[in-house]
């Protein structure tokens, strides 16, 4: 149980690390974009190979498809909602020209972090296999997210203390979400865990497609396509090695 909370926090710890790097170091935008592209590939690969492939034959296909599409739809609707309030800028390292509140950025990041963390918690249930590739993918993808977002928050005159507080609280919430996922679903049928994984996979793929991939290409250029492909094949190799 405590391992679930620990690894949920560790997967999101890169949010705090990225914020510290943004505050105290000068990270070129292209480097941020390259890390984001690799993280995008890892997210796509882990969602496909870890969350969907493992569910094959262990849960009703109609349920899996329905929950996958529901996860993608809910993320998209929520993304449309917070985009109108500045949340679409949470992964962008530039000053918000509209002066939207940083709270929208914060809420958008939480929207990404909670389903990821719940899935990590579920993976610690005895009947499930530990999804190390998924944890690695989340850790790597969180780094450029907080890097670019924290640069933008600095340009919007957020204090160092406030930026670190925001990201630190997301790490704590992620840890609690992993613990919640473990406790809530430890007695549930095995198929339930896989269905929830499909829901999370839909949300993650929608997130990677709508927020990570566009900025990675915008800042990094065509080479990010290769880096994303590298992330996908790396997740494939790691999945089959574990």
PDB file of C-alpha atoms in Angstrom, residues 17-165:
ATOM      1  CA  UNK A  17      12.608  18.833 -10.351  1.00  0.00           C
ATOM      2  CA  UNK A  18      11.592  20.522 -13.591  1.00  0.00           C
ATOM      3  CA  UNK A  19      10.373  23.587 -11.698  1.00  0.00           C
ATOM      4  CA  UNK A  20      13.683  23.870  -9.833  1.00  0.00           C
ATOM      5  CA  UNK A  21      15.594  23.569 -13.119  1.00  0.00           C
ATOM      6  CA  UNK A  22      13.428  26.276 -14.704  1.00  0.00           C
ATOM      7  CA  UNK A  23      13.964  28.639 -11.767  1.00  0.00           C
ATOM      8  CA  UNK A  24      17.715  28.234 -11.329  1.00  0.00           C
ATOM      9  CA  UNK A  25      18.981  27.120 -14.769  1.00  0.00           C
ATOM     10  CA  UNK A  26      18.647  28.364 -18.314  1.00  0.00           C
ATOM     11  CA  UNK A  27      17.257  25.457 -20.340  1.00  0.00           C
ATOM     12  CA  UNK A  28      17.046  26.026 -24.116  1.00  0.00           C
ATOM     13  CA  UNK A  29      13.544  25.619 -25.504  1.00  0.00           C
ATOM     14  CA  UNK A  30      14.756  23.040 -28.019  1.00  0.00           C
ATOM     15  CA  UNK A  31      16.067  20.828 -25.210  1.00  0.00           C
ATOM     16  CA  UNK A  32      12.696  21.062 -23.455  1.00  0.00           C
ATOM     17  CA  UNK A  33      10.967  20.184 -26.736  1.00  0.00           C
ATOM     18  CA  UNK A  34      13.241  17.171 -27.319  1.00  0.00           C
ATOM     19  CA  UNK A  35      12.542  15.800 -23.824  1.00  0.00           C
ATOM     20  CA  UNK A  36       8.835  16.409 -24.376  1.00  0.00           C
ATOM     21  CA  UNK A  37       8.934  14.531 -27.688  1.00  0.00           C
ATOM     22  CA  UNK A  38      10.652  11.541 -26.085  1.00  0.00           C
ATOM     23  CA  UNK A  39       8.147  11.639 -23.240  1.00  0.00           C
ATOM     24  CA  UNK A  40       5.277  11.766 -25.729  1.00  0.00           C
ATOM     25  CA  UNK A  41       6.536   8.601 -27.399  1.00  0.00           C
ATOM     26  CA  UNK A  42       6.916   6.864 -24.051  1.00  0.00           C
ATOM     27  CA  UNK A  43       3.379   7.894 -23.057  1.00  0.00           C
ATOM     28  CA  UNK A  44       1.925   6.582 -26.337  1.00  0.00           C
ATOM     29  CA  UNK A  45       3.911   3.355 -26.085  1.00  0.00           C
ATOM     30  CA  UNK A  46       3.178   2.655 -22.434  1.00  0.00           C
ATOM     31  CA  UNK A  47      -0.524   3.440 -22.847  1.00  0.00           C
ATOM     32  CA  UNK A  48      -0.663   1.035 -25.787  1.00  0.00           C
ATOM     33  CA  UNK A  49       1.655  -1.785 -24.665  1.00  0.00           C
ATOM     34  CA  UNK A  50       1.147  -1.601 -20.896  1.00  0.00           C
ATOM     35  CA  UNK A  51      -2.437  -0.484 -20.399  1.00  0.00           C
ATOM     36  CA  UNK A  52      -4.236  -1.812 -23.476  1.00  0.00           C
ATOM     37  CA  UNK A  53      -2.256  -4.868 -24.577  1.00  0.00           C
ATOM     38  CA  UNK A  54      -2.218  -6.386 -21.086  1.00  0.00           C
ATOM     39  CA  UNK A  55      -6.010  -6.067 -20.919  1.00  0.00           C
ATOM     40  CA  UNK A  56      -6.530  -8.258 -23.983  1.00  0.00           C
ATOM     41  CA  UNK A  57      -8.560 -11.318 -23.046  1.00  0.00           C
ATOM     42  CA  UNK A  58      -8.868 -10.212 -19.404  1.00  0.00           C
ATOM     43  CA  UNK A  59     -11.839  -7.860 -19.764  1.00  0.00           C
ATOM     44  CA  UNK A  60     -14.807  -7.506 -22.089  1.00  0.00           C
ATOM     45  CA  UNK A  61     -13.671  -5.819 -25.317  1.00  0.00           C
ATOM     46  CA  UNK A  62     -16.781  -3.630 -25.514  1.00  0.00           C
ATOM     47  CA  UNK A  63     -16.096  -2.291 -22.021  1.00  0.00           C
ATOM     48  CA  UNK A  64     -12.450  -1.659 -22.854  1.00  0.00           C
ATOM     49  CA  UNK A  65     -13.266   0.241 -26.037  1.00  0.00           C
ATOM     50  CA  UNK A  66     -16.034   2.223 -24.352  1.00  0.00           C
ATOM     51  CA  UNK A  67     -13.874   3.238 -21.385  1.00  0.00           C
ATOM     52  CA  UNK A  68     -10.924   4.103 -23.625  1.00  0.00           C
ATOM     53  CA  UNK A  69     -13.076   6.451 -25.701  1.00  0.00           C
ATOM     54  CA  UNK A  70     -14.750   7.830 -22.578  1.00  0.00           C
ATOM     55  CA  UNK A  71     -11.344   8.668 -21.085  1.00  0.00           C
ATOM     56  CA  UNK A  72     -10.325  10.470 -24.274  1.00  0.00           C
ATOM     57  CA  UNK A  73     -13.664  12.293 -24.476  1.00  0.00           C
ATOM     58  CA  UNK A  74     -13.642  13.476 -20.863  1.00  0.00           C
ATOM     59  CA  UNK A  75     -10.072  14.728 -21.167  1.00  0.00           C
ATOM     60  CA  UNK A  76     -10.977  16.577 -24.367  1.00  0.00           C
ATOM     61  CA  UNK A  77     -14.045  18.210 -22.815  1.00  0.00           C
ATOM     62  CA  UNK A  78     -12.114  19.232 -19.715  1.00  0.00           C
ATOM     63  CA  UNK A  79      -9.279  20.517 -21.907  1.00  0.00           C
ATOM     64  CA  UNK A  80     -11.740  22.653 -23.868  1.00  0.00           C
ATOM     65  CA  UNK A  81     -13.113  24.038 -20.598  1.00  0.00           C
ATOM     66  CA  UNK A  82      -9.807  25.000 -19.009  1.00  0.00           C
ATOM     67  CA  UNK A  83      -8.328  26.229 -22.305  1.00  0.00           C
ATOM     68  CA  UNK A  84     -10.755  29.130 -22.162  1.00  0.00           C
ATOM     69  CA  UNK A  85      -9.275  30.019 -18.776  1.00  0.00           C
ATOM     70  CA  UNK A  86      -5.592  29.773 -19.649  1.00  0.00           C
ATOM     71  CA  UNK A  87      -5.050  26.109 -18.795  1.00  0.00           C
ATOM     72  CA  UNK A  88      -3.917  25.331 -22.318  1.00  0.00           C
ATOM     73  CA  UNK A  89      -0.745  27.284 -21.522  1.00  0.00           C
ATOM     74  CA  UNK A  90       0.350  24.892 -18.773  1.00  0.00           C
ATOM     75  CA  UNK A  91       2.978  23.280 -20.981  1.00  0.00           C
ATOM     76  CA  UNK A  92       4.138  26.464 -22.719  1.00  0.00           C
ATOM     77  CA  UNK A  93       7.258  28.387 -21.777  1.00  0.00           C
ATOM     78  CA  UNK A  94       5.986  31.837 -22.666  1.00  0.00           C
ATOM     79  CA  UNK A  95       4.188  34.688 -20.966  1.00  0.00           C
ATOM     80  CA  UNK A  96       0.424  34.369 -21.111  1.00  0.00           C
ATOM     81  CA  UNK A  97      -0.712  37.323 -23.236  1.00  0.00           C
ATOM     82  CA  UNK A  98      -4.199  37.313 -21.764  1.00  0.00           C
ATOM     83  CA  UNK A  99      -3.129  37.443 -18.125  1.00  0.00           C
ATOM     84  CA  UNK A 100      -5.106  34.330 -17.195  1.00  0.00           C
ATOM     85  CA  UNK A 101      -4.794  32.998 -13.668  1.00  0.00           C
ATOM     86  CA  UNK A 102      -2.106  30.436 -12.885  1.00  0.00           C
ATOM     87  CA  UNK A 103      -4.807  28.476 -11.103  1.00  0.00           C
ATOM     88  CA  UNK A 104      -6.008  27.242 -14.501  1.00  0.00           C
ATOM     89  CA  UNK A 105      -2.498  25.945 -15.209  1.00  0.00           C
ATOM     90  CA  UNK A 106      -2.482  24.259 -11.807  1.00  0.00           C
ATOM     91  CA  UNK A 107      -5.900  22.634 -12.323  1.00  0.00           C
ATOM     92  CA  UNK A 108      -4.893  21.432 -15.786  1.00  0.00           C
ATOM     93  CA  UNK A 109      -1.769  19.767 -14.411  1.00  0.00           C
ATOM     94  CA  UNK A 110      -3.794  18.048 -11.696  1.00  0.00           C
ATOM     95  CA  UNK A 111      -6.154  16.823 -14.402  1.00  0.00           C
ATOM     96  CA  UNK A 112      -3.157  15.126 -16.038  1.00  0.00           C
ATOM     97  CA  UNK A 113      -1.645  13.797 -12.799  1.00  0.00           C
ATOM     98  CA  UNK A 114      -4.588  12.166 -11.007  1.00  0.00           C
ATOM     99  CA  UNK A 115      -5.532   9.459 -13.553  1.00  0.00           C
ATOM    100  CA  UNK A 116      -1.836   8.665 -14.105  1.00  0.00           C
ATOM    101  CA  UNK A 117      -1.325   8.203 -10.370  1.00  0.00           C
ATOM    102  CA  UNK A 118      -4.429   6.059  -9.893  1.00  0.00           C
ATOM    103  CA  UNK A 119      -3.168   3.699 -12.592  1.00  0.00           C
ATOM    104  CA  UNK A 120       0.192   3.459 -10.793  1.00  0.00           C
ATOM    105  CA  UNK A 121      -1.613   2.586  -7.566  1.00  0.00           C
ATOM    106  CA  UNK A 122      -3.666  -0.102  -9.294  1.00  0.00           C
ATOM    107  CA  UNK A 123      -0.481  -1.687 -10.684  1.00  0.00           C
ATOM    108  CA  UNK A 124       0.611  -2.553  -7.138  1.00  0.00           C
ATOM    109  CA  UNK A 125      -2.389  -4.790  -6.543  1.00  0.00           C
ATOM    110  CA  UNK A 126      -1.190  -8.394  -6.311  1.00  0.00           C
ATOM    111  CA  UNK A 127      -3.137  -9.580  -9.341  1.00  0.00           C
ATOM    112  CA  UNK A 128      -1.546  -6.916 -11.551  1.00  0.00           C
ATOM    113  CA  UNK A 129       1.939  -6.671 -13.020  1.00  0.00           C
ATOM    114  CA  UNK A 130       4.047  -3.706 -11.966  1.00  0.00           C
ATOM    115  CA  UNK A 131       4.112  -1.217 -14.857  1.00  0.00           C
ATOM    116  CA  UNK A 132       7.648   0.135 -14.630  1.00  0.00           C
ATOM    117  CA  UNK A 133       7.557   1.417 -18.209  1.00  0.00           C
ATOM    118  CA  UNK A 134       4.482   3.467 -17.400  1.00  0.00           C
ATOM    119  CA  UNK A 135       6.139   5.002 -14.317  1.00  0.00           C
ATOM    120  CA  UNK A 136       9.262   5.863 -16.346  1.00  0.00           C
ATOM    121  CA  UNK A 137       7.100   7.394 -19.084  1.00  0.00           C
ATOM    122  CA  UNK A 138       5.196   9.566 -16.601  1.00  0.00           C
ATOM    123  CA  UNK A 139       8.414  10.678 -14.891  1.00  0.00           C
ATOM    124  CA  UNK A 140      10.061  11.717 -18.161  1.00  0.00           C
ATOM    125  CA  UNK A 141       6.954  13.403 -19.595  1.00  0.00           C
ATOM    126  CA  UNK A 142       6.386  15.397 -16.383  1.00  0.00           C
ATOM    127  CA  UNK A 143       9.851  16.960 -16.566  1.00  0.00           C
ATOM    128  CA  UNK A 144       9.343  19.129 -19.684  1.00  0.00           C
ATOM    129  CA  UNK A 145       5.783  19.885 -18.568  1.00  0.00           C
ATOM    130  CA  UNK A 146       6.922  21.605 -15.374  1.00  0.00           C
ATOM    131  CA  UNK A 147      10.002  23.056 -17.091  1.00  0.00           C
ATOM    132  CA  UNK A 148       8.036  24.901 -19.755  1.00  0.00           C
ATOM    133  CA  UNK A 149       5.148  25.779 -17.445  1.00  0.00           C
ATOM    134  CA  UNK A 150       7.427  27.159 -14.726  1.00  0.00           C
ATOM    135  CA  UNK A 151       9.263  29.334 -17.243  1.00  0.00           C
ATOM    136  CA  UNK A 152       5.887  30.760 -18.247  1.00  0.00           C
ATOM    137  CA  UNK A 153       4.886  31.298 -14.620  1.00  0.00           C
ATOM    138  CA  UNK A 154       8.168  33.130 -13.987  1.00  0.00           C
ATOM    139  CA  UNK A 155       7.416  35.430 -16.903  1.00  0.00           C
ATOM    140  CA  UNK A 156       4.014  36.049 -15.334  1.00  0.00           C
ATOM    141  CA  UNK A 157       5.830  37.161 -12.130  1.00  0.00           C
ATOM    142  CA  UNK A 158       4.975  34.198  -9.924  1.00  0.00           C
ATOM    143  CA  UNK A 159       7.363  33.993  -6.980  1.00  0.00           C
ATOM    144  CA  UNK A 160       9.803  31.091  -6.624  1.00  0.00           C
ATOM    145  CA  UNK A 161       8.037  30.041  -3.436  1.00  0.00           C
ATOM    146  CA  UNK A 162       4.627  29.966  -5.088  1.00  0.00           C
ATOM    147  CA  UNK A 163       5.857  27.998  -8.104  1.00  0.00           C
ATOM    148  CA  UNK A 164       7.509  25.371  -5.896  1.00  0.00           C
ATOM    149  CA  UNK A 165       4.427  25.216  -3.699  1.00  0.00           C
TER     150      UNK A 165
END
